[in-house]
Coordinates of C-alpha atoms and ligand atoms in Angstrom, one line a residue:
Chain A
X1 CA 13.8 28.7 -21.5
X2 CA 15.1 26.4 -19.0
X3 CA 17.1 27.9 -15.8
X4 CA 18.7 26.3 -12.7
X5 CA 15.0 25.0 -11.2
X6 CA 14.7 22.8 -14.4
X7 CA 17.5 20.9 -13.4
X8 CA 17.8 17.1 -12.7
X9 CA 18.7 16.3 -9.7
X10 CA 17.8 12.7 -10.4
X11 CA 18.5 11.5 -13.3
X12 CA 16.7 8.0 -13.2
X13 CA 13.4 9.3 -12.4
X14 CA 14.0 13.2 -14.2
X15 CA 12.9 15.2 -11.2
X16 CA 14.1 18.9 -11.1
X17 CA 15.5 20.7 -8.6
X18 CA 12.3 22.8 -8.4
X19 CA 10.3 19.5 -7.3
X20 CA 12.5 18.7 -4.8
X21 CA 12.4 22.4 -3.4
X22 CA 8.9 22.4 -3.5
X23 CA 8.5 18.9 -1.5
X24 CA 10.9 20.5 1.4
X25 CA 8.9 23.4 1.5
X26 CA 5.9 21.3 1.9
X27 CA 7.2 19.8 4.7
X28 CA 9.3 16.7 3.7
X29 CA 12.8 17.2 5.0
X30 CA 14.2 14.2 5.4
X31 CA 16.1 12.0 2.0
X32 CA 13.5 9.5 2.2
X33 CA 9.9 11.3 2.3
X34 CA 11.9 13.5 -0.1
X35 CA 12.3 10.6 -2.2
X36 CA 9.0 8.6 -1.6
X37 CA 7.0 12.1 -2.4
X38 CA 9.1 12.8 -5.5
X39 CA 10.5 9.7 -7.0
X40 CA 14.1 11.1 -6.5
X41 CA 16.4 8.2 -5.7
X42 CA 13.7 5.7 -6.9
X43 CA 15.2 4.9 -10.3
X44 CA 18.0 2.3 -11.5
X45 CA 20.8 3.8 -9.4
X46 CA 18.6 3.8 -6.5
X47 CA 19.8 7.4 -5.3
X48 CA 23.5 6.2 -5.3
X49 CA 24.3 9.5 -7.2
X50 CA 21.5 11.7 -6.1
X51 CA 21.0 11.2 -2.2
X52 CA 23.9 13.3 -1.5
X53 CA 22.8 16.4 -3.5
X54 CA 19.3 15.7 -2.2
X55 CA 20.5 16.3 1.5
X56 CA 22.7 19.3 1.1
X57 CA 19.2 21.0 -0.5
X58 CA 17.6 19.9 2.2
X59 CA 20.4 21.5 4.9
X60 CA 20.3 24.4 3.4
X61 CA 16.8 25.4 2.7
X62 CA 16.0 24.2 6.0
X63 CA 19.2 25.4 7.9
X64 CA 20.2 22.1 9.2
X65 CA 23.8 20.4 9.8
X66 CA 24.6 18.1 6.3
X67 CA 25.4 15.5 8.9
X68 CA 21.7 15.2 10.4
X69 CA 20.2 14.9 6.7
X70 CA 22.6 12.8 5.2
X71 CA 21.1 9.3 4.5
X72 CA 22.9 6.4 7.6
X73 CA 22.0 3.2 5.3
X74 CA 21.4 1.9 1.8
X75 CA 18.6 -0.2 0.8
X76 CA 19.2 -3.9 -0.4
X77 CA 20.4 -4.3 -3.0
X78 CA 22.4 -2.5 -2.9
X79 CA 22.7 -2.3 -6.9
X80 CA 20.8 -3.9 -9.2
X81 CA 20.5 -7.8 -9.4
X82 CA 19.4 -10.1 -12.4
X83 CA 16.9 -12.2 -11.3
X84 CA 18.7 -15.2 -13.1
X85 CA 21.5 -14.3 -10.6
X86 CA 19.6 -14.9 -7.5
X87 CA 17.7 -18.4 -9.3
X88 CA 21.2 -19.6 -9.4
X89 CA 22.1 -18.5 -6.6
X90 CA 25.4 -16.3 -7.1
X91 CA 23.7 -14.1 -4.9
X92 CA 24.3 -14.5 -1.3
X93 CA 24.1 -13.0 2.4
X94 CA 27.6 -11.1 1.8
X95 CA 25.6 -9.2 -0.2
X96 CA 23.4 -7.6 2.5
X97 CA 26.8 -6.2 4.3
Chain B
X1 CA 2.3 24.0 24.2
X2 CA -1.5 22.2 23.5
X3 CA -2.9 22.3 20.0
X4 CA -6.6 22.3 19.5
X5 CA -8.4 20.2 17.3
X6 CA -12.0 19.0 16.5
X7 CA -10.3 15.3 15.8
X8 CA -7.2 13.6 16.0
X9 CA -6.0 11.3 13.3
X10 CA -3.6 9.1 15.0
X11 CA -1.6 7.0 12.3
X12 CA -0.8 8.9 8.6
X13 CA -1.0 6.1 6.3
X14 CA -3.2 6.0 3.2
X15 CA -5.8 5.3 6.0
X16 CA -5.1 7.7 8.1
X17 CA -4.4 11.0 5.4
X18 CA -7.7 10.1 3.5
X19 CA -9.7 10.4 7.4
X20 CA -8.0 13.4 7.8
X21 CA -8.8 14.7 3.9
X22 CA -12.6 14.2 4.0
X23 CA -13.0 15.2 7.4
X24 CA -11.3 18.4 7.0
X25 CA -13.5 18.7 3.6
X26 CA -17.0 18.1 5.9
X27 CA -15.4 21.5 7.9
X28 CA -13.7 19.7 11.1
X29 CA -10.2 20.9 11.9
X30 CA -8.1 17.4 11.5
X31 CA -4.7 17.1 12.6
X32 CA -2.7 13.7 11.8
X33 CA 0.0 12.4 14.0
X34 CA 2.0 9.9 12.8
X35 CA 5.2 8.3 15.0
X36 CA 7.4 8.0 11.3
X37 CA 8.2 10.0 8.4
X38 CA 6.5 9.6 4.9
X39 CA 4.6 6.4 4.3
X40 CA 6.7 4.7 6.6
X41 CA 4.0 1.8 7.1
X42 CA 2.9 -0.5 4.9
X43 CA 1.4 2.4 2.6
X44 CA 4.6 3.3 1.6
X45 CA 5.9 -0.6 1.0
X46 CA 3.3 -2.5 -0.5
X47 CA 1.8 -3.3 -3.9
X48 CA -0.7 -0.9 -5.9
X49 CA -4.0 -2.4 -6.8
X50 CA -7.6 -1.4 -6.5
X51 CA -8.4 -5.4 -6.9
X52 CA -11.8 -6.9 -7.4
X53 CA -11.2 -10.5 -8.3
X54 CA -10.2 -11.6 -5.5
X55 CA -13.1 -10.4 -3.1
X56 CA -15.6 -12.8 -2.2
X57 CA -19.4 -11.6 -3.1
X58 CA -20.1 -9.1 0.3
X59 CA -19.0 -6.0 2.2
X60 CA -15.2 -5.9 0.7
X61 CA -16.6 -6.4 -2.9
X62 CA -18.7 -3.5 -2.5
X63 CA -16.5 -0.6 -1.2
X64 CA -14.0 -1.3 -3.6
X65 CA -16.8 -0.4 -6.4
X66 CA -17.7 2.4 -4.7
X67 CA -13.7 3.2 -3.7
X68 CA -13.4 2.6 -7.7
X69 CA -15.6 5.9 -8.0
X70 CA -14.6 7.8 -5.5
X71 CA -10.9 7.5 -7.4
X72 CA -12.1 8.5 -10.0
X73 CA -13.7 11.8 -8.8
X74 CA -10.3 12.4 -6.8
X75 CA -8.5 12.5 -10.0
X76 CA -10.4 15.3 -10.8
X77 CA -10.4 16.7 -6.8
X78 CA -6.3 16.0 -6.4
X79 CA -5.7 17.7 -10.6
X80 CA -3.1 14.8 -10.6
X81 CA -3.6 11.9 -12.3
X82 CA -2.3 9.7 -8.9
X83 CA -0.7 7.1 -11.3
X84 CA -4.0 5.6 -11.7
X85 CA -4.4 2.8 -14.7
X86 CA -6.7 0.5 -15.6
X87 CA -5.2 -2.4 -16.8
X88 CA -7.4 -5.3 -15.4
X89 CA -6.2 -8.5 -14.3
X90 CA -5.6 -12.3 -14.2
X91 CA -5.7 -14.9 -12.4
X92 CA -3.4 -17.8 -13.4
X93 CA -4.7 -21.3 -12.7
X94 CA -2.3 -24.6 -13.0
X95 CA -4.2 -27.3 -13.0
X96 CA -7.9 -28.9 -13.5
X97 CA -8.6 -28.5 -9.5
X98 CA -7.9 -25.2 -9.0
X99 CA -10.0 -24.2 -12.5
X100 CA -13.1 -25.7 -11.3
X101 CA -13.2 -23.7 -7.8
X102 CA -12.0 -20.2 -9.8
X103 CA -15.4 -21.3 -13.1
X104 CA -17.6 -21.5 -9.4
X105 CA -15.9 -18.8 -7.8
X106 CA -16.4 -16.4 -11.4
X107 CA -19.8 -17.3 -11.7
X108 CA -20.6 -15.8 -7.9
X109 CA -18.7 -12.9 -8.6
X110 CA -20.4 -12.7 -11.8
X111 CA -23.9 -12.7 -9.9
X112 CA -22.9 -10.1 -8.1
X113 CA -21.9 -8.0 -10.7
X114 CA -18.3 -7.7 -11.3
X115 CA -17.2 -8.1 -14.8
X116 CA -14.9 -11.3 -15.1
X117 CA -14.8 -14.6 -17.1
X118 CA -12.4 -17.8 -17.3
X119 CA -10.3 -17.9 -20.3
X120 CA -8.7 -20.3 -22.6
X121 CA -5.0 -20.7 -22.8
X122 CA -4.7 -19.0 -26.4
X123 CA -6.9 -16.3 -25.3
X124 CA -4.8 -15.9 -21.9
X125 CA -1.5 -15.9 -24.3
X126 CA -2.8 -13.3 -26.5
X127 CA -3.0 -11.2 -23.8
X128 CA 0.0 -12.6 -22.1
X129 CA 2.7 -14.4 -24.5
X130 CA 5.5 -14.7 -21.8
X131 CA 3.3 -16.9 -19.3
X132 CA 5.3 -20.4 -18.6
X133 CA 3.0 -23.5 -21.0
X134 CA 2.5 -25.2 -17.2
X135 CA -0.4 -22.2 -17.1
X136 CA -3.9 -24.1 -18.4
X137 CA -6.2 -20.9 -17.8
X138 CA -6.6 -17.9 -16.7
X139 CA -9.4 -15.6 -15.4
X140 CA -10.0 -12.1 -17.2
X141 CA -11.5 -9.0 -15.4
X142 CA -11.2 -5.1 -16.8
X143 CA -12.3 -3.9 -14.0
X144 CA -9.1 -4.4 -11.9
X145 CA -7.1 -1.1 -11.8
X146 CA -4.8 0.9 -9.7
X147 CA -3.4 3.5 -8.0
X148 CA 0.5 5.0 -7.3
X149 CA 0.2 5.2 -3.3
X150 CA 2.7 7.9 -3.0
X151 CA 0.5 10.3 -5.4
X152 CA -2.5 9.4 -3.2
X153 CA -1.6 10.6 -0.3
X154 CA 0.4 13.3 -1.0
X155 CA -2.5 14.3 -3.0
X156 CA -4.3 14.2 0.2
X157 CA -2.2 16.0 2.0
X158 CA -1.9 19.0 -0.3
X159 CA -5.8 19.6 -0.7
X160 CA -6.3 18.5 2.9
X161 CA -3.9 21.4 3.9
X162 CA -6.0 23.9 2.0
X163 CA -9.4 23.1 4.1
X164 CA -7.0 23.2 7.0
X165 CA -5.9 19.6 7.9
X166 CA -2.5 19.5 9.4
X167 CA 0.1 16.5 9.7
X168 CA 2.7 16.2 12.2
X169 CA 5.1 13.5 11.6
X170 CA 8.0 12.0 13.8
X171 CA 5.1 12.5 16.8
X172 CA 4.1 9.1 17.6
X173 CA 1.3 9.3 20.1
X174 CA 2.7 7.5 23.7
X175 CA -0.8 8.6 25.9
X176 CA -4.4 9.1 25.5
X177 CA -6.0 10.7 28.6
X178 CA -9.8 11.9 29.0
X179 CA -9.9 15.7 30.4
X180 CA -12.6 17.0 33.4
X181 CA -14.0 18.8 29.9
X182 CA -14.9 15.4 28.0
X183 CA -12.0 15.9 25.6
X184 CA -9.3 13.8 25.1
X185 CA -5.5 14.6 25.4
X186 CA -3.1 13.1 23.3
X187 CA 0.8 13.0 24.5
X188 CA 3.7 12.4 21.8
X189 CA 7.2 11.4 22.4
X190 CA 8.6 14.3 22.4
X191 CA 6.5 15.8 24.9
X192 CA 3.8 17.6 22.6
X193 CA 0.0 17.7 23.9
X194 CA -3.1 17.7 21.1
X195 CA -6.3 18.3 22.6
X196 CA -10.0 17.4 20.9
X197 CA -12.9 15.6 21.2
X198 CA -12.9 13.0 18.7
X199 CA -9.9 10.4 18.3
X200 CA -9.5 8.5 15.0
X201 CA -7.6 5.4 15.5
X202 CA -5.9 4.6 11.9
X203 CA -2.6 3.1 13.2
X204 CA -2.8 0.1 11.0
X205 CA -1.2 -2.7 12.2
X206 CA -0.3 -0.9 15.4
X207 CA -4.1 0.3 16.0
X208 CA -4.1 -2.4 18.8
X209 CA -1.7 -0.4 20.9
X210 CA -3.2 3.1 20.0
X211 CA -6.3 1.1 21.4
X212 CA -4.7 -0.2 24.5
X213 CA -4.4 3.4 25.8
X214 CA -7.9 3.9 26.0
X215 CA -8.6 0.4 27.0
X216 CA -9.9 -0.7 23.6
X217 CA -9.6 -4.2 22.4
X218 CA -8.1 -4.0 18.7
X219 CA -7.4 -7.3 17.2
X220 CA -5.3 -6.8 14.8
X221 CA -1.9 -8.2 13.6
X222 CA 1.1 -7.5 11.6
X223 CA 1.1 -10.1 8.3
X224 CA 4.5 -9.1 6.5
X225 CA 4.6 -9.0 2.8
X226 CA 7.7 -8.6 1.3
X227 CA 8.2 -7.4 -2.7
X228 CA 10.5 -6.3 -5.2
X229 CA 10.8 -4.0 -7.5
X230 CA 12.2 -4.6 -11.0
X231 CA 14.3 -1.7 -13.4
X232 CA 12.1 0.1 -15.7
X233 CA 10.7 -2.4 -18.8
X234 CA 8.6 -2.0 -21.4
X235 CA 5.6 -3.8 -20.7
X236 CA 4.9 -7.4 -20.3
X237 CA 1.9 -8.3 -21.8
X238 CA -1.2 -6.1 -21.5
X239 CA -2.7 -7.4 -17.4
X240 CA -1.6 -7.5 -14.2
X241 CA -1.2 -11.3 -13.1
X242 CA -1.8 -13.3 -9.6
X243 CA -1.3 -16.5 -8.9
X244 CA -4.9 -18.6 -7.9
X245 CA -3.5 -21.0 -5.7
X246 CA -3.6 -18.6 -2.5
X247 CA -7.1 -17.8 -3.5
X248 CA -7.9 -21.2 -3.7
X249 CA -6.6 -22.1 -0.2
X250 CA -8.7 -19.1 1.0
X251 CA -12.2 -20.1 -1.0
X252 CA -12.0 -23.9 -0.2
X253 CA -10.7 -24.8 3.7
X254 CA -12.1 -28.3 2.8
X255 CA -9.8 -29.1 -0.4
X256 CA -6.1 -30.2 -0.4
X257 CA -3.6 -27.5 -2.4
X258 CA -0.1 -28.7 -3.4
X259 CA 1.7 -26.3 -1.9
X260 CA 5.5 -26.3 -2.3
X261 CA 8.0 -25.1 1.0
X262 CA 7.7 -21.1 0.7
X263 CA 4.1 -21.2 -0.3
X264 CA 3.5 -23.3 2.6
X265 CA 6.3 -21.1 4.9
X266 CA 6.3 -17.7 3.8
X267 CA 2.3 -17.4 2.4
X268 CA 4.1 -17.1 -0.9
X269 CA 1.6 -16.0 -4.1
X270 CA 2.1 -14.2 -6.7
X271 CA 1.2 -10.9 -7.6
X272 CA 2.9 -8.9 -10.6
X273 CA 1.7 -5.5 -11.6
X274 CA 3.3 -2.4 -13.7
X275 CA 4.1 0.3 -11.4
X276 CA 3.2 3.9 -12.9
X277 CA 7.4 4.4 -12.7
X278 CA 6.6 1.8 -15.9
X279 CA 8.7 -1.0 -12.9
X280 CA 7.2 -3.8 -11.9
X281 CA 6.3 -4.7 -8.6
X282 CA 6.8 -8.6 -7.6
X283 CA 5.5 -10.4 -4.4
X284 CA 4.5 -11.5 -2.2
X285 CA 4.9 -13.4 1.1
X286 CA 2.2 -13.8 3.9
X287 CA 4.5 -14.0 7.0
X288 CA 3.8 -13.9 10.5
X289 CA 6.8 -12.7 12.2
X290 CA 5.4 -10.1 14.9
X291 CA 6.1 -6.0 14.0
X292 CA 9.7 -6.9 12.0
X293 CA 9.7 -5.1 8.7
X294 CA 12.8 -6.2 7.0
X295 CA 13.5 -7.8 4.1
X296 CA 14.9 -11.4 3.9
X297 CA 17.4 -13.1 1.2
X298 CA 15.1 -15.9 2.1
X299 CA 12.0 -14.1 0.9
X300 CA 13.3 -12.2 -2.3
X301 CA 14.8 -15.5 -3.5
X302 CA 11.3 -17.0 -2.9
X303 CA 9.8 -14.3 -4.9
X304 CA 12.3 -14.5 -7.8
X305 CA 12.2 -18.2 -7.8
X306 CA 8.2 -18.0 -8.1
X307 CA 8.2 -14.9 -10.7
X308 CA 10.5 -17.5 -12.8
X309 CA 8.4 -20.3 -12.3
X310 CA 5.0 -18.2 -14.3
X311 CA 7.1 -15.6 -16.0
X312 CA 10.6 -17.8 -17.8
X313 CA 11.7 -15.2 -19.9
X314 CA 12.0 -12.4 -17.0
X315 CA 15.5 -14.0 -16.4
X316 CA 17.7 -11.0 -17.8
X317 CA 15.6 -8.6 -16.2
X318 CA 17.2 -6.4 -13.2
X319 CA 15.4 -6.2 -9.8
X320 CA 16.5 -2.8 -8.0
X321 CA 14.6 -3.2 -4.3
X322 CA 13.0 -5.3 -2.4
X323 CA 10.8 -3.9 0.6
X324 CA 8.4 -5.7 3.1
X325 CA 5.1 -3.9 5.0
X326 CA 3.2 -5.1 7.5
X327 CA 0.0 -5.8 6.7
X328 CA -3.2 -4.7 9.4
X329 CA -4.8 -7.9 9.2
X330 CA -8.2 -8.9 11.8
X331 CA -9.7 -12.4 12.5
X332 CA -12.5 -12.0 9.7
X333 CA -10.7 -9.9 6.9
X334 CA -12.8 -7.3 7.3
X335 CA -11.8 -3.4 9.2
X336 CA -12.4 -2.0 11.8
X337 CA -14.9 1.2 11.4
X338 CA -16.8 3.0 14.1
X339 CA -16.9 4.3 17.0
X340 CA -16.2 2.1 20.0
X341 CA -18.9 1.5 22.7
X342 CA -18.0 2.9 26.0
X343 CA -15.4 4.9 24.5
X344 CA -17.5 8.4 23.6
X345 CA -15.3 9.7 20.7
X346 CA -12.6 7.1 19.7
X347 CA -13.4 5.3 16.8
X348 CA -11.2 3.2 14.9
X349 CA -10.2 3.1 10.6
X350 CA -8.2 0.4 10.5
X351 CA -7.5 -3.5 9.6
X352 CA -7.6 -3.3 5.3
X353 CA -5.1 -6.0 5.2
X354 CA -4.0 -6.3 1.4
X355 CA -6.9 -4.4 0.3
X356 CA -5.9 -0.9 2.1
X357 CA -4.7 1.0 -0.8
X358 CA -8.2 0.0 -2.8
X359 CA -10.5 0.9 0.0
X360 CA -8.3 4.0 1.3
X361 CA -11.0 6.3 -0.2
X362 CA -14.1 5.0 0.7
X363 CA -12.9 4.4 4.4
X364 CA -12.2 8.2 4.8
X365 CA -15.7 9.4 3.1
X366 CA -17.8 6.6 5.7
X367 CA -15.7 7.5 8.3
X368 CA -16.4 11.4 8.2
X369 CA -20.0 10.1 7.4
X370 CA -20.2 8.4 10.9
X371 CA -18.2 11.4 12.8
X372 CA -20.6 14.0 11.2
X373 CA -23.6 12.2 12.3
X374 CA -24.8 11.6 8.9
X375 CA -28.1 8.9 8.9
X376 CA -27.0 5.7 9.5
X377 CA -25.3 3.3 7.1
X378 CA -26.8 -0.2 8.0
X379 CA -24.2 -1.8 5.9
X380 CA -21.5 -0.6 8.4
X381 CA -22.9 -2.8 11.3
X382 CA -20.8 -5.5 10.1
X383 CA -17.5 -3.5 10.4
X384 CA -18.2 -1.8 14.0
X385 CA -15.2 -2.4 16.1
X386 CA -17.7 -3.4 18.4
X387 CA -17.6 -7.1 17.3
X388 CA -14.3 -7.6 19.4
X389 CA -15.0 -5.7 22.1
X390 CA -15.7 -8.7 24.6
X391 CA -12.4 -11.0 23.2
Ligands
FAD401 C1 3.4 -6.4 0.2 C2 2.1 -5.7 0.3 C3 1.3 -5.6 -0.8 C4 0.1 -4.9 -0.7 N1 -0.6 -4.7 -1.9 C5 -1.8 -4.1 -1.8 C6 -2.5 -3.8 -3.0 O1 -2.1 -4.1 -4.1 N2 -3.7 -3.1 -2.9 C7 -4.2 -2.7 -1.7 O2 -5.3 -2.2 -1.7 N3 -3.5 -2.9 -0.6 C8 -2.3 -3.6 -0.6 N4 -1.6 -3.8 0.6 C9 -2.2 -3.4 1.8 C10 -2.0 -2.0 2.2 O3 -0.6 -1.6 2.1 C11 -2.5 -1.7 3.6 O4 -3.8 -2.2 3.8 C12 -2.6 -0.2 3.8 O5 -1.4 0.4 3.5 C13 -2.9 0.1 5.3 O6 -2.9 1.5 5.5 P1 -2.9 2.1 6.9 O7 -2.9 3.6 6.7 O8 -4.0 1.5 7.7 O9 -1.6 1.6 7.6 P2 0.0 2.2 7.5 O10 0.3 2.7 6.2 O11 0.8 1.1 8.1 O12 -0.1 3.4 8.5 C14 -0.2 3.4 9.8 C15 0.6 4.5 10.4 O13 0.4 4.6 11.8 C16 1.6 5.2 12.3 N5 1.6 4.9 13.8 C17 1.6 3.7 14.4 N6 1.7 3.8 15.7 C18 1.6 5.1 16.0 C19 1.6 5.9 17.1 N7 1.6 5.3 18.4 N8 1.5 7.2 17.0 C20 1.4 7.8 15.8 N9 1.5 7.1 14.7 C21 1.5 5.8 14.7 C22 2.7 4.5 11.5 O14 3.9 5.2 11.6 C23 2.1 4.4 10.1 O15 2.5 5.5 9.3 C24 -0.4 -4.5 0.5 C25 0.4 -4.6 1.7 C26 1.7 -5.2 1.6 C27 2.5 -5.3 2.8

C-alpha cells in the first residue's frame, strides 16, 4: 500500500516525499543540499516544477519563512539544449539572462 | 558558546567528510566545518571516476588500487551501493604520434601492474560503434571504475554521525589561534568558537588560506574544470572515453602536440563517462582563472564542439547543466598529507587535483593512520606538506 510518503515530489528523478523528509531531518535544509543529497531537481526539468514544493517542505518542517528557502537563481540552462544547437551556434549569451 | 573536539576537520568535501568518517571510526570525536552548504566545492561539481590509466607508475598509481578496495569494503560499510560501476575505460588516440607514446606509456603501466592494452580500431568499435573514423586506436583497461560523489559522502556523513562525527556547514573558519593549554581555537563567521588539539586542513583549493592562519605555506591553486551534463540516454557504447592528447602533453614535455585554440586556451580534453543518474557527464577545461567558479558559454561550447568532434552522432542529444569546480591542484600533482613541521597538530588532506574523488578514501584511512600514531608509512614521505614549507 502506498500513502502520502510514497509520493513523488520529483518526477524526473522519482524521489518521494519521504526521501526528501528524511534529508531535512538529517540536516540538509536548503533546495540545493536537498537536491545534491537526493537527486530532486536533478532530472530533465532541472527542478523547474519541483524546487517550489521542495522549499515549502523545507519551511515547514523546519519552521522557516517560504521566502528564506525559496531558490534566488536558476542554473544555465536554463532548459535543455541540443548539442547540435550550440555546434551551430543558435545558442547565445541571451540565453544566460 | 565553545564546542569541544579531539580534531577539527576544516573544509567538508569528499576530502574532508572521509577525514572526518575514519577518524571518528578510530574513536576521536571529529567535527567538520565547512564555510558552504552541501558539496559546494569541487566535490559536488566535478566528474566521477576512480581512474587508473592516466597515472604515471608511482605514488598516485598506488592509492588509487588501494582507494579501489577500500570502495569496495565501503559498499558493504555505507549498505548503499554509492553509484559505484565498473565500466573501465579508453583512451582515444588520433594519430601515429600520440599511439607510440600511449604503446610506451601501456607497457610502463603494464610493468607495474595495472591491467591495460592498446587496441585496434575494430576492436575499439566493437566496444564503441559511435566513435568518429578520425579515431586510429584506442587503449582498453577494466580496471577503471567509479563512484556517484553525492552517495559518498553522504554515506559518510550518515555512518560518521553514528561513531559521533558532527558537520557544521555555513561555518567557514575565519581564525586559527593556539590557547595557553596547547589547543587550538577555531573562530567561524558567525562568531562560533571550536576548541581541540588536532586541526585537519582539507579545504581543497582554499587549504592555502586555512594554512595562512597558522602561518603555513600551502601551495595550492584553483584549476577550473567546467562540464556538462547530458538528459538521461541509454548507453553509448560499453566504456567511459578520454581523449589522449592531454595525457600526451603531460607524458612528453619534449614532443610537439597539435593543439587546436580551446585545447591550447581553456586545457580542453575530453572526458565522457555515464553517470549512475544513467546522464552523461562531458568535460572538461583546465583553466586558470583564480577562485571564479562559473560557467562560461565560451567553455560549454568548447565542450560540445569537442564531444562532436569524437562522438558525431550525439548531435540530437539534450544537455541539461553545465557546472565548473575548482580543482586543488600543487606544483608536483601530488597532495598534501601530514602534519606540518613547527605547527604541533595541524596537518593538511588536501591537493587531489582531478583525482580527488578516486583517492577520497584512502586519504581519510592514512590520514587517521598518521593522527593515531600508527607505525610509520615510509611511502608517505613523499606527500608531507613539509616539501613546501621553505617556498
Ligand atoms: C571538472 C572536474 C572533474 C573532475 N573529475 C574527477 C574524477 O573523475 N575523478 C576524481 O577522482 N576527481 C575528479 N575531480 C577532482 C575532484 O573533484 C577533487 O579532487 C575533489 O573534489 C577535492 O575534494 P576536496 O574535499 O579536497 O575539495 P572540495 O570539495 O572543494 O572541498 C573543500 C571544502 O572546503 C570548504 N572551505 C574552504 N574554505 C573554508 C573555510 N575557510 N572554512 C570552512 N570551510 C572551508 C569549501 O566550502 C569546500 O566545501 C574533478 C574535478 C573537476 C573540477
Amino acid at each position: 500500500m502506498t500513502d502520502d510518503k510514497d509520493m513523488f515530489i520529483c518526477r524526473c528523478e522519482e524521489v518521494t516525499l519521504r526521501e526528501i523528509e528524511q534529508a531535512i531531518d538529517e540536516g540538509f535544509v536548503t533546495v540545493k543540499d536537498v537536491k545534491r543529497v537526493t537527486r530532486a531537481g536533478m532530472g530533465l526539468c532541472q527542478g523547474r516544477t519541483c524546487s517550489k514544493t521542495i522549499a515549502r517542505i523545507i519551511a515547514q518542517r523546519t519552521g522557516r519563512p517560504l521566502e528564506d528557502v525559496l531558490p534566488k537563481s536558476y542554473r544555465f540552462p536554463v532548459r535543455p539544449e541540443k548539442m547540435l544547437a550550440v555546434e551551430n551556434e543558435e545558442f547565445n549569451d541571451a540565453k544566460n539572462s | 558558546m565553545t564546542n569541544s573536539a579531539d580534531v577539527l576537520v576544516i573544509g567538508g568535501g569528499i576530502i574532508g567528510l572521509s577525514c572526518g568518517y575514519y577518524l571518528s571510526k578510530r574513536g576521536k570525536r571529529a567535527f567538520v566545518l565547512d564555510k558552504g552548504g552541501f558539496a559546494d566545492g569541487a566535490s559536488g561539481a566535478c566528474d566521477d571516476m576512480i581512474l587508473f590509466q592516466s597515472k604515471k607508475p608511482g605514488i598516485n598509481l598506488e592509492l588509487t588500487f588501494e582507494s579501489l578496495e577500500l570502495y569496495k569494503s565501503l559498499l558493504t560499510e555505507m549498505e548503499d551501493d554509492l553509484g559505484f560501476a565498473n565500466l573501465g575505460g579508453m583512451v582515444l588516440i588520433e594519430n601515429q604520434q600520440e599511439l607510440e607514446i600511449m604503446e610506451e606509456f601501456v607497457a610502463q603501466q603494464r610493468s607495474y601492474g595495472l591491467d591495460v592494452e592498446v587496441i585496434d580500431k575494430r576492436e575499439m568499435l566493437k566496444k564503441q560503434p559511435f566513435l568518429s573514423d578520425h579515431i586510429i586506436a584506442s587503449t582498453y583497461s577494466k580496471m577503471d571504475s567509479q563512484v556517484d560523489p553525492f552517495s559518498v559522502m553522504r554515506g559518510f556523513e550518515r555512518k560518521g554521525a553514528l561513531y559521533g562525527m558532527k558537520v557544521f556547514r555555513r561555518n567557514g573558519v575565519v581564525g586559527i589561534e593556539r590557547l595557553g593549554t596547547g589547543d587550538f581555537q577555531v573562530a567561524t563567521e558567525d562568531g562560533n568558537l571550536y576548541q581541540a588539539p588536532i586541526i585537519v586542513n582539507a579545504g581543497g583549493t582554499w587549504a592555502g588560506q586555512i594554512g595562512t592562519m597558522v602561518g603555513a605555506n600551502i601551495p595550492i591553486t584553483p584549476k577550473r574544470g567546467q562540464i556538462i551534463v547530458t538528459e538521461r540516454v541509454p548507453p553509448i557504447g560499453e566504456t567511459n572515453l578520454w581523449s589522449a592528447k592531454y595525457l600526451v602533453t603531460k607524458l612528453r614535455s619534449d614532443v610537439v602536440v597539435d593543439l587546436n585554440e580551446d585545447e591550447r586556451t581553456m586545457g580542453l580534453s575530453l572526458a565522457f563517462s555515464r553517470s549512475s543518474g544513467d546522464t552523461y557527464l562531458v568535460g572538461s577545461t583546465r583553466e586558470f582563472v583564480g577562485f571564479d567558479k562559473n560557467t562560461t558559454i565560451g567553455g560549454i561550447r568548447a565542450i560540445i564542439n569537442q564531444t562532436l568532434k569524437y562522438l558525431p552522432k550525439l548531435r540530437d542529444i539534450n544537455f541539461i547543466r553545465a557546472m565548473a569546480g575548482l580543482r586543488p591542484s600543487t606544483p608536483d600533482g601530488k597532495m598534501l598529507l601530514g602534519e606540518h613541521a613547527g605547527i604541533e597538530g595541524f596537518y593538511t588532506a588536501a591537493g587531489h587535483e582531478g583525482d580527488g574523488i578516486a583517492l577520497a578514501p584512502i586519504t581519510g584511512k592514512l590520514l587517521a593512520s598518521i593522527v593515531c600514531q600508527d607505525q610509520v608509512d615510509h611511502r608517505l614521505d613523499e606527500l608531507s606538506p613539509n616539501r613546501f614549507a621553505t617556498d
